[in-house]
Amino acid sequence: MPETPNGIVAGWLEQFDEALRTKDTDAALELFDEESYWRDFVSFTWNLKTMEGKDSIRRMLDATLDDVGPHNWALAEDATGDAASTEAWVTFETAQARGCAHLRLRNGKCWTLLTTMQELKGFEEKKGPNREQGVAHRIEKGRRSWLELKEEQAAKLGHEEQPYTVIIGGGQGGIGLGARLRRLGVPTIIIEKNARPGDSWRNRYKSLHLHDPVWYDHLPYLKFPDDWPVFAAKDKIGDWLEYYTRIMELNYWSSTECTNARWNEDRSEWEVSVIRDGEPVTLRPKQLVFALGVSGYPNVPKFDGAETFLGEQYHSSKHPGGGDWTGKKAVVIGSNNSAHDICADLWEHGADVTMVQRSSTHIARSESLMDLALGDLYSEKALANGVTTEKADLLFASLPYRILPEAQIPVYEEMARRDADFYSQLEAAGFDLDFGVDGSGLFLKYLRRGSGYYIDVGASQLIIDGRVKLANGQVGKITGNAVVLDDGTELEADAIIYATGYGSMNGWLADLVSPEVADTVGKCWGFGSDTPKDPGPWEGELRNMWKPTNVDNLWIHGGNLHQSRHYSSYLALQLKARMEGLPTPVYELQPSHHTR
């Protein structure tokens, strides 16, 4: 009688558990396919690290088994599949933590393994049956209320008492990470230059809505209500973030700007200089997190003659939206998400709009993206099939970046077939389309470059219809009243909007810490040699994101709402472990200046 999926996985786990307990690396490797991938989030490596192939897995196990002490591998629920292809959710423990894993077997051998730390033993979140009492039901004189205690603690932190962690940046990333750290009991201050939580969304152009669907965008712990719109308006998101900071009781310093940060070697702490409500304050945390978004400073190209332009010119990040543009000519340089959104906003408000496309762009219709790329993970259908947000995040992470393209290519091939008429109309309008360098579409473009795509929510039809004009080519120069392309085409303009992207996140470090620290940390985002025009060692993970950098006690946090939610968990656990003085030997960071 053929083995059941449960039997296949249980047998594999029993052998794997025994091999790791006895530190028999050879026996462990016998359980892996020749083509195999082990992606670890903190549990074995105190890092975000992907091991590719048996040799890489051997090196990791030889370096970590003595410290990690993995054991108690068990099925979390029924496995699926058959003898040729089996898939399972697994729980496991290490000496310090409890973890969740996802396993794929091919003919009984491991093809992919994702291991993730979920909680530190002895430092679990106080939730469920372990939640705090909240109040002692007794009568006593001088007893202070919850509000009084909360206000007292807030007044002390940053003055009489120092936070363990300071997060620079109070947008979605900083807020979500702050919530994780509070639940873990890590004293944290989030500093934000805007006046209110959520202003980083409110201050953007008026028509902005999320392009990602609601199921993909929940914050940690507190999901959006089930009547929340699929695509929320930016002010609605801003309000949610503001209320979230209150509900989660975060130490959120708004109207506060960081002017400088330096590491004090003698005291082994950061000195973070901030201006809060006009007054200078020095914070002295042990850990410093930069959560300033997915990118660095706005990238405004320098074009000959730009200084002679007589109209308005500004980066897309400064576009206010709305207003009366009747009779005015606007040229938007760029063809990414923000370029399309701004072109649509300008057209809606009466402008004569021209988009300048300087390089090919991937377009994915929102409906097709939700159905084909996200539907199995983030949708009502997925929820009905038992795929919770937490499961979806882990499933999304279970395919290492090396093999993610081959999983994505069929999705975008089907998208190209389904939307063939749409794409042919765009190309007929002169739009230069691509599906990524290897046909793997939007997500890989986002991971590799963070740009070069548009999720179509209507602006593409404006281009097809000619309501938004299209010009292709490089900008040669700018005159007093026009953008001139390399081929001599002149585009008259009353306003020029540069939808030209952003620099690397380490640009913030150069100004706030030092150029030397920025260079030591290196580039953020992307993952190495598979990135076009960006050669470098293949890292298998996004560079410097959510994991130890080459500067001790300095971290980078960011990404879209999904990434900020998911990866904040692993960053929070790394910070908690360090606060509690647990050993955190980081596996394989090169080049590295780590002392632990």
XYZ file of C-alpha atoms in Angstrom:
596
model
C 0.000 0.000 0.000
C 1.548 3.368 -0.957
C 2.713 5.612 1.842
C 0.555 8.545 2.822
C 1.907 12.115 2.742
C 1.826 12.121 6.546
C 3.853 8.924 6.667
C 6.410 10.210 4.159
C 6.966 13.467 6.052
C 6.920 11.841 9.488
C 9.606 9.367 8.377
C 11.744 12.178 6.948
C 11.391 14.274 10.102
C 12.300 11.361 12.348
C 15.529 10.792 10.433
C 16.267 14.521 10.251
C 15.678 14.980 13.966
C 17.992 12.096 14.806
C 20.733 13.332 12.461
C 20.670 16.844 13.915
C 20.512 15.631 17.538
C 23.577 13.446 16.990
C 25.270 16.100 14.830
C 25.613 13.590 12.011
C 25.860 16.047 9.129
C 26.380 13.306 6.549
C 23.142 11.612 7.578
C 21.295 14.932 7.453
C 22.586 15.681 3.956
C 21.412 12.278 2.722
C 17.888 13.573 3.263
C 18.368 16.459 0.820
C 17.979 16.388 -2.951
C 20.981 17.243 -5.126
C 19.148 20.469 -5.951
C 18.101 21.713 -2.531
C 17.553 24.985 -0.728
C 17.372 25.805 2.954
C 16.131 29.284 3.787
C 16.587 30.218 7.439
C 15.102 33.181 9.250
C 17.072 33.608 12.496
C 16.456 30.144 14.003
C 19.767 28.543 12.941
C 21.843 31.454 11.611
C 20.781 34.533 13.611
C 20.543 35.973 10.149
C 18.296 35.839 7.099
C 20.206 33.357 5.013
C 19.607 30.960 2.124
C 21.815 27.902 1.735
C 21.871 26.560 -1.819
C 22.988 22.964 -2.345
C 24.429 20.337 -0.044
C 27.842 21.939 0.371
C 26.313 25.184 1.558
C 23.956 23.342 3.911
C 26.883 21.327 5.309
C 28.871 24.487 6.068
C 25.927 26.019 7.884
C 25.214 22.908 9.960
C 28.877 22.417 10.874
C 29.039 26.033 12.048
C 25.767 26.186 13.962
C 24.671 22.813 15.360
C 26.668 23.071 18.601
C 24.922 26.336 19.480
C 21.470 25.739 18.020
C 20.594 22.306 19.416
C 17.635 21.661 17.075
C 15.140 18.991 18.133
C 11.498 17.931 18.374
C 10.628 18.202 14.664
C 6.960 17.323 14.150
C 4.094 17.735 11.718
C 1.949 20.749 12.573
C -0.965 19.524 10.439
C -1.663 16.952 7.753
C 0.839 16.909 4.904
C -0.337 17.180 1.304
C 0.725 15.754 -2.047
C 1.984 12.321 -2.949
C 5.196 10.290 -3.003
C 6.626 12.340 -5.862
C 5.865 15.735 -4.355
C 5.019 16.226 -0.694
C 4.474 19.436 1.252
C 4.151 19.997 5.001
C 3.982 22.499 7.840
C 6.361 21.580 10.636
C 7.151 22.731 14.159
C 10.571 22.425 15.790
C 12.609 23.707 18.707
C 16.134 24.913 19.286
C 17.967 25.434 22.556
C 16.698 29.018 22.669
C 13.531 29.163 20.591
C 10.456 27.574 19.066
C 10.063 27.619 15.332
C 7.818 27.000 12.371
C 9.030 25.385 9.165
C 7.731 24.648 5.699
C 9.035 21.556 3.895
C 8.836 20.370 0.292
C 9.981 16.859 -0.578
C 10.657 15.446 -4.034
C 10.572 11.665 -4.085
C 11.224 11.653 -0.362
C 14.187 14.074 -0.448
C 14.112 17.704 0.637
C 13.895 20.252 -2.170
C 13.074 23.359 -0.112
C 13.100 23.960 3.624
C 12.120 27.222 5.315
C 12.921 27.478 9.029
C 11.733 30.485 11.016
C 12.091 31.528 14.633
C 8.681 32.239 16.154
C 9.418 32.885 19.832
C 12.271 32.875 22.333
C 11.926 30.450 25.226
C 11.406 32.325 28.465
C 10.704 35.572 26.608
C 7.389 34.807 24.969
C 4.829 37.500 24.256
C 2.319 37.835 27.101
C -0.704 36.832 25.096
C -3.603 34.409 25.291
C -3.579 32.499 28.586
C -0.318 34.291 29.528
C -1.722 37.794 29.177
C -1.180 40.282 32.011
C -3.854 40.695 34.678
C -4.111 44.432 33.987
C -5.322 45.391 37.455
C -5.099 44.051 40.985
C -8.657 43.832 42.290
C -8.072 45.320 45.708
C -8.665 48.650 47.383
C -5.586 50.648 48.432
C -4.702 54.272 48.919
C -2.570 56.022 46.322
C -3.259 53.459 43.614
C -2.552 54.916 40.184
C -4.706 54.322 37.140
C -3.603 52.707 33.898
C -3.483 56.132 32.259
C -1.360 57.639 35.034
C 1.136 54.786 34.851
C 1.253 55.027 31.058
C 1.885 58.776 31.108
C 4.529 58.407 33.814
C 6.407 55.790 31.811
C 6.205 57.891 28.644
C 7.558 60.941 30.489
C 10.543 58.995 31.835
C 11.534 57.208 28.634
C 14.154 59.179 26.771
C 14.955 61.314 29.829
C 15.330 59.517 33.174
C 15.353 56.138 31.413
C 16.877 55.338 28.040
C 15.225 53.134 25.406
C 16.980 49.964 24.380
C 16.041 50.635 20.735
C 15.414 53.795 18.758
C 13.608 53.527 15.438
C 14.239 56.425 13.069
C 11.151 56.684 10.911
C 7.547 56.442 12.036
C 5.837 55.250 8.884
C 4.320 51.808 8.425
C 7.652 50.058 8.971
C 8.605 51.822 12.175
C 5.099 51.512 13.591
C 4.819 47.773 12.881
C 8.265 47.046 14.306
C 7.476 49.197 17.331
C 4.379 47.088 17.981
C 6.423 43.876 17.808
C 9.032 45.247 20.214
C 6.452 46.481 22.698
C 4.854 43.038 22.811
C 8.308 41.610 23.560
C 9.016 44.128 26.314
C 11.796 45.974 24.490
C 11.783 49.675 25.534
C 11.571 51.540 22.227
C 11.087 55.074 20.967
C 9.925 55.715 17.403
C 10.900 59.142 16.103
C 9.059 60.756 13.212
C 9.524 64.239 11.752
C 5.866 64.582 10.720
C 3.286 65.937 13.138
C 1.050 62.846 13.261
C 1.404 59.119 12.721
C 0.197 58.377 9.208
C 1.322 61.716 7.767
C 3.796 59.922 5.507
C 0.653 58.708 3.682
C -1.537 61.785 4.163
C 1.088 64.099 2.704
C 1.174 62.329 -0.659
C -0.885 63.274 -3.710
C -4.624 63.410 -3.129
C -5.711 60.611 -5.446
C -3.323 57.990 -4.071
C -4.821 54.610 -3.180
C -3.059 51.378 -2.363
C -2.332 49.273 -5.432
C -1.968 46.123 -3.319
C -5.173 44.452 -2.061
C -6.266 44.603 1.566
C -5.444 40.954 2.378
C -1.793 41.607 1.511
C -1.519 44.756 3.646
C -2.522 43.962 7.241
C -0.362 45.285 10.076
C 0.982 42.955 12.792
C -1.577 41.654 15.297
C -4.454 43.894 14.235
C -6.004 43.107 10.859
C -8.139 45.529 8.891
C -11.899 45.070 9.451
C -13.588 42.657 7.064
C -15.475 45.508 5.396
C -12.284 47.452 4.663
C -12.056 48.354 0.952
C -9.853 46.213 -1.264
C -7.832 49.322 -2.192
C -7.774 51.849 0.626
C -7.277 55.590 0.148
C -4.040 57.065 1.470
C -5.792 59.194 4.110
C -7.698 56.137 5.330
C -4.395 54.291 5.719
C -2.941 57.330 7.488
C -5.800 57.352 9.990
C -5.432 53.611 10.585
C -1.723 54.038 11.342
C -2.473 56.865 13.759
C -5.068 54.867 15.689
C -2.829 51.800 15.599
C -0.037 53.651 17.423
C -2.498 54.533 20.176
C -4.112 51.125 20.460
C -0.701 49.430 20.556
C 0.500 52.009 23.121
C 3.657 52.875 21.215
C 6.183 55.445 22.403
C 5.842 57.573 19.305
C 7.675 60.895 19.185
C 6.118 62.893 16.369
C 7.410 66.334 15.298
C 10.866 64.919 16.052
C 13.786 64.951 13.646
C 17.084 63.093 13.930
C 20.023 65.382 13.198
C 22.911 63.028 13.965
C 23.747 59.571 15.280
C 27.132 58.314 16.411
C 28.341 55.176 18.142
C 30.010 55.776 21.504
C 32.647 53.077 21.690
C 33.424 53.652 25.371
C 29.794 53.326 26.478
C 28.795 50.769 23.819
C 25.721 52.751 22.872
C 24.427 55.128 20.253
C 24.157 58.845 20.807
C 21.158 59.964 18.774
C 20.630 63.719 18.567
C 17.059 64.758 17.870
C 15.027 67.941 17.872
C 11.657 67.304 19.526
C 9.086 70.080 19.315
C 11.963 72.495 18.786
C 14.012 71.267 21.778
C 17.262 69.247 21.490
C 17.245 65.792 23.101
C 19.971 63.131 23.141
C 18.857 59.496 23.188
C 21.274 56.717 24.118
C 19.948 53.392 22.813
C 21.912 50.191 22.408
C 20.277 49.449 19.044
C 19.439 51.836 16.211
C 16.988 50.963 13.439
C 16.568 53.006 10.275
C 12.993 52.565 9.048
C 12.822 55.367 6.512
C 10.921 53.586 3.770
C 11.854 51.281 0.952
C 14.226 53.806 -0.639
C 16.627 56.637 0.065
C 16.553 60.217 -1.099
C 14.537 61.198 -4.185
C 16.581 60.798 -7.349
C 16.369 63.986 -9.408
C 18.502 63.668 -12.560
C 20.588 66.624 -13.625
C 19.610 67.692 -17.142
C 21.320 70.462 -19.061
C 19.300 73.624 -18.912
C 17.056 72.588 -16.023
C 17.948 75.763 -14.168
C 16.547 77.866 -17.045
C 13.071 76.297 -16.951
C 10.455 78.973 -16.265
C 7.685 76.739 -14.941
C 7.367 74.411 -11.975
C 9.598 71.354 -11.647
C 9.700 68.897 -8.775
C 10.141 65.241 -7.856
C 7.074 63.004 -7.780
C 7.360 62.762 -3.984
C 6.400 66.448 -3.839
C 3.361 66.175 -6.098
C 0.362 67.523 -4.150
C -2.370 66.274 -6.452
C -5.616 67.998 -7.218
C -5.776 71.670 -8.195
C -6.836 73.247 -11.455
C -4.530 72.336 -14.326
C -6.846 73.503 -17.080
C -4.869 74.820 -20.028
C -1.493 73.807 -18.570
C 0.976 71.399 -20.129
C 2.687 68.888 -17.848
C 5.539 66.548 -18.729
C 6.072 63.575 -16.409
C 9.511 62.005 -16.805
C 9.286 58.319 -15.927
C 6.880 55.413 -16.459
C 6.685 53.685 -13.087
C 3.794 53.462 -10.601
C 4.038 57.060 -9.432
C 4.417 58.352 -13.004
C 1.178 56.674 -14.065
C -0.685 57.813 -10.953
C 0.471 61.406 -11.400
C -0.342 61.430 -15.110
C -3.857 60.242 -14.281
C -4.236 62.852 -11.544
C -3.045 65.659 -13.811
C -5.350 64.548 -16.643
C -8.325 64.365 -14.275
C -7.651 67.969 -13.284
C -7.487 69.382 -16.766
C -3.830 69.178 -17.764
C -2.421 68.360 -21.191
C -0.138 65.524 -20.053
C 2.820 63.810 -21.695
C 4.634 60.843 -20.169
C 8.286 60.414 -21.132
C 9.178 56.718 -21.101
C 12.957 56.342 -20.923
C 13.108 52.548 -20.577
C 10.793 49.563 -20.896
C 8.260 49.042 -18.124
C 6.322 46.071 -16.834
C 2.563 46.557 -16.614
C 0.274 44.203 -14.696
C -3.469 44.824 -14.626
C -4.677 44.957 -11.035
C -7.452 42.392 -11.567
C -5.080 39.904 -13.175
C -2.426 40.429 -10.530
C -4.898 39.759 -7.718
C -6.231 36.638 -9.403
C -3.124 35.061 -10.875
C -0.283 36.213 -8.616
C -1.930 36.819 -5.244
C -5.211 34.921 -5.285
C -3.924 31.677 -3.776
C -2.329 33.517 -0.852
C -4.006 36.849 -0.222
C -7.727 36.850 -1.031
C -11.129 35.800 0.281
C -10.637 32.554 -1.623
C -7.364 31.912 0.199
C -8.958 32.607 3.581
C -11.780 30.200 2.770
C -9.137 27.567 2.003
C -7.501 28.083 5.401
C -4.611 30.237 4.178
C -4.325 32.838 6.936
C -2.187 35.940 6.565
C 0.512 34.279 8.651
C 0.479 31.140 6.495
C 0.482 33.206 3.315
C 3.549 35.133 4.476
C 5.431 31.910 5.174
C 4.356 30.304 1.891
C 5.493 33.405 0.009
C 8.853 33.150 1.769
C 9.189 29.392 1.278
C 10.489 29.703 -2.279
C 14.077 31.003 -2.189
C 14.878 33.903 -4.483
C 17.070 31.706 -6.698
C 14.072 29.620 -7.816
C 11.332 32.220 -7.399
C 11.575 33.298 -11.059
C 10.727 29.843 -12.370
C 7.614 29.841 -10.184
C 6.622 33.325 -11.331
C 7.224 32.950 -15.083
C 4.103 30.770 -15.688
C 1.989 33.335 -13.818
C 3.057 36.135 -16.140
C 2.849 33.943 -19.235
C -0.800 33.364 -18.347
C -1.231 37.078 -17.664
C 0.177 37.853 -21.112
C -2.331 35.448 -22.686
C -5.290 36.631 -20.652
C -4.589 40.314 -21.284
C -3.214 39.989 -24.824
C -5.605 42.594 -26.254
C -4.727 45.050 -23.524
C -0.981 44.616 -24.113
C -1.310 44.842 -27.896
C -3.219 48.121 -27.508
C -0.526 49.509 -25.222
C 2.197 48.548 -27.665
C 0.199 50.061 -30.521
C 0.170 53.309 -28.546
C 3.974 53.149 -28.508
C 4.444 51.914 -24.949
C 7.639 49.861 -24.470
C 6.578 46.787 -22.465
C 8.573 44.109 -20.683
C 7.925 41.254 -18.262
C 11.312 41.487 -16.575
C 14.661 40.335 -17.916
C 13.597 36.683 -17.582
C 9.833 37.010 -17.908
C 9.294 36.672 -14.145
C 7.225 39.813 -13.838
C 6.407 42.294 -11.147
C 7.571 40.761 -7.863
C 11.041 40.005 -9.134
C 11.351 43.509 -10.572
C 10.359 44.871 -7.183
C 12.903 42.695 -5.369
C 15.699 43.330 -7.833
C 15.208 47.028 -8.439
C 12.282 48.348 -6.447
C 11.009 50.021 -9.640
C 10.315 49.550 -13.340
C 6.666 48.490 -13.129
C 3.092 49.749 -12.840
C 0.070 47.990 -11.362
C -2.596 49.258 -13.724
C -5.582 50.802 -12.005
C -6.697 52.803 -15.020
C -3.878 55.016 -16.275
C -2.869 52.584 -19.017
C -6.209 53.164 -20.752
C -5.461 56.894 -20.827
C -2.283 56.089 -22.771
C -4.094 53.657 -25.076
C -6.729 56.288 -25.831
C -4.169 59.039 -26.308
C -5.634 61.113 -23.495
C -2.189 60.956 -21.896
C 0.417 61.438 -24.601
C 3.484 59.245 -24.749
C 7.029 60.130 -25.768
C 9.864 57.603 -25.824
C 13.536 58.359 -25.428
C 16.128 60.004 -23.249
C 16.005 63.620 -22.144
C 18.633 65.646 -24.000
C 18.097 68.996 -22.329
C 15.553 71.345 -20.810
C 14.833 74.827 -22.091
C 12.834 77.661 -20.601
C 9.552 76.120 -21.734
C 10.209 72.575 -22.962
C 11.730 69.162 -22.405
C 13.883 68.241 -25.409
C 14.548 64.562 -26.131
C 17.730 63.188 -27.662
C 16.059 62.914 -31.067
C 15.192 66.608 -31.001
C 11.520 66.213 -30.060
C 10.369 69.226 -28.074
C 7.678 68.772 -25.440
C 6.249 72.094 -24.339
C 5.759 72.266 -20.580
C 4.430 74.503 -17.854
C 5.459 71.893 -15.284
C 7.953 69.015 -15.190
C 7.469 66.193 -12.692
C 10.382 63.832 -12.156
C 9.018 60.343 -11.465
C 12.589 59.115 -11.442
C 12.754 56.973 -8.333
C 14.964 57.023 -5.290
C 18.506 56.206 -4.233
C 19.623 53.400 -1.931
C 18.553 53.476 1.710
C 22.143 53.745 2.893
C 22.066 57.322 1.613
C 20.280 58.222 4.851
C 23.202 56.799 6.827
C 25.740 58.990 5.058
C 24.005 62.139 6.283
C 22.771 61.007 9.694
C 25.776 58.925 10.785
C 28.718 59.226 8.379
C 29.722 58.394 4.802
C 32.114 55.789 6.220
C 29.296 53.973 8.032
C 27.127 54.157 4.915
C 29.935 52.595 2.862
C 30.523 49.908 5.488
C 26.857 48.933 5.508
C 26.754 49.013 1.705
C 23.827 48.999 -0.639
C 20.384 48.065 0.613
C 17.799 46.068 -1.355
C 18.410 43.801 -4.354
C 20.207 40.509 -4.027
C 23.324 40.522 -6.112
C 24.559 39.192 -9.383
C 21.185 38.253 -10.884
C 20.321 41.947 -10.823
C 20.846 43.538 -14.248
C 23.513 46.267 -14.309
C 24.331 45.545 -10.689
C 27.040 42.890 -10.513
C 28.126 41.625 -7.144
C 28.149 38.535 -4.973
C 24.884 36.636 -4.956
C 23.535 36.849 -1.402
C 20.307 34.917 -1.744
C 18.478 37.517 0.387
C 17.780 41.209 0.088
C 20.897 43.099 1.022
C 20.995 44.471 4.582
C 17.253 44.194 5.147
C 15.908 43.042 8.546
C 19.148 41.323 9.528
C 22.565 42.228 10.968
C 24.483 44.715 8.861
C 28.239 45.157 8.742
C 27.904 47.749 11.501
C 27.046 46.276 14.886
C 23.815 47.460 16.490
C 22.596 49.183 13.308
C 19.648 47.767 11.368
C 17.635 48.547 8.240
C 13.877 47.969 8.190
C 11.457 48.740 5.391
C 9.508 47.400 2.460
C 5.869 47.401 1.471
C 3.118 46.726 4.013
C 3.425 42.956 3.558
C 7.194 42.914 4.053
C 7.093 45.340 6.965
C 4.546 43.104 8.683
C 6.261 39.786 8.092
C 9.938 40.612 8.501
C 9.425 42.874 11.529
C 8.864 39.685 13.522
C 12.380 38.388 12.833
C 14.027 41.747 13.421
C 12.177 42.136 16.723
C 13.329 38.695 17.903
C 16.938 39.533 17.041
C 16.723 42.743 19.061
C 14.996 41.043 22.006
C 17.663 38.341 22.163
C 20.412 40.931 22.295
C 18.629 42.910 24.988
C 18.391 39.785 27.132
C 22.070 38.975 26.612
C 21.440 35.726 24.744
C 24.230 34.442 22.492
C 23.467 35.433 18.897
C 26.323 34.116 16.722
C 25.639 35.462 13.225
C 26.391 32.919 10.536
C 28.298 33.919 7.407
C 28.287 37.646 6.908
C 31.029 38.733 4.543
C 32.697 41.152 4.553
C 31.948 41.507 8.247
C 32.975 43.635 11.168
C 30.775 41.785 13.633
C 32.119 41.269 17.119
C 29.376 38.835 18.084
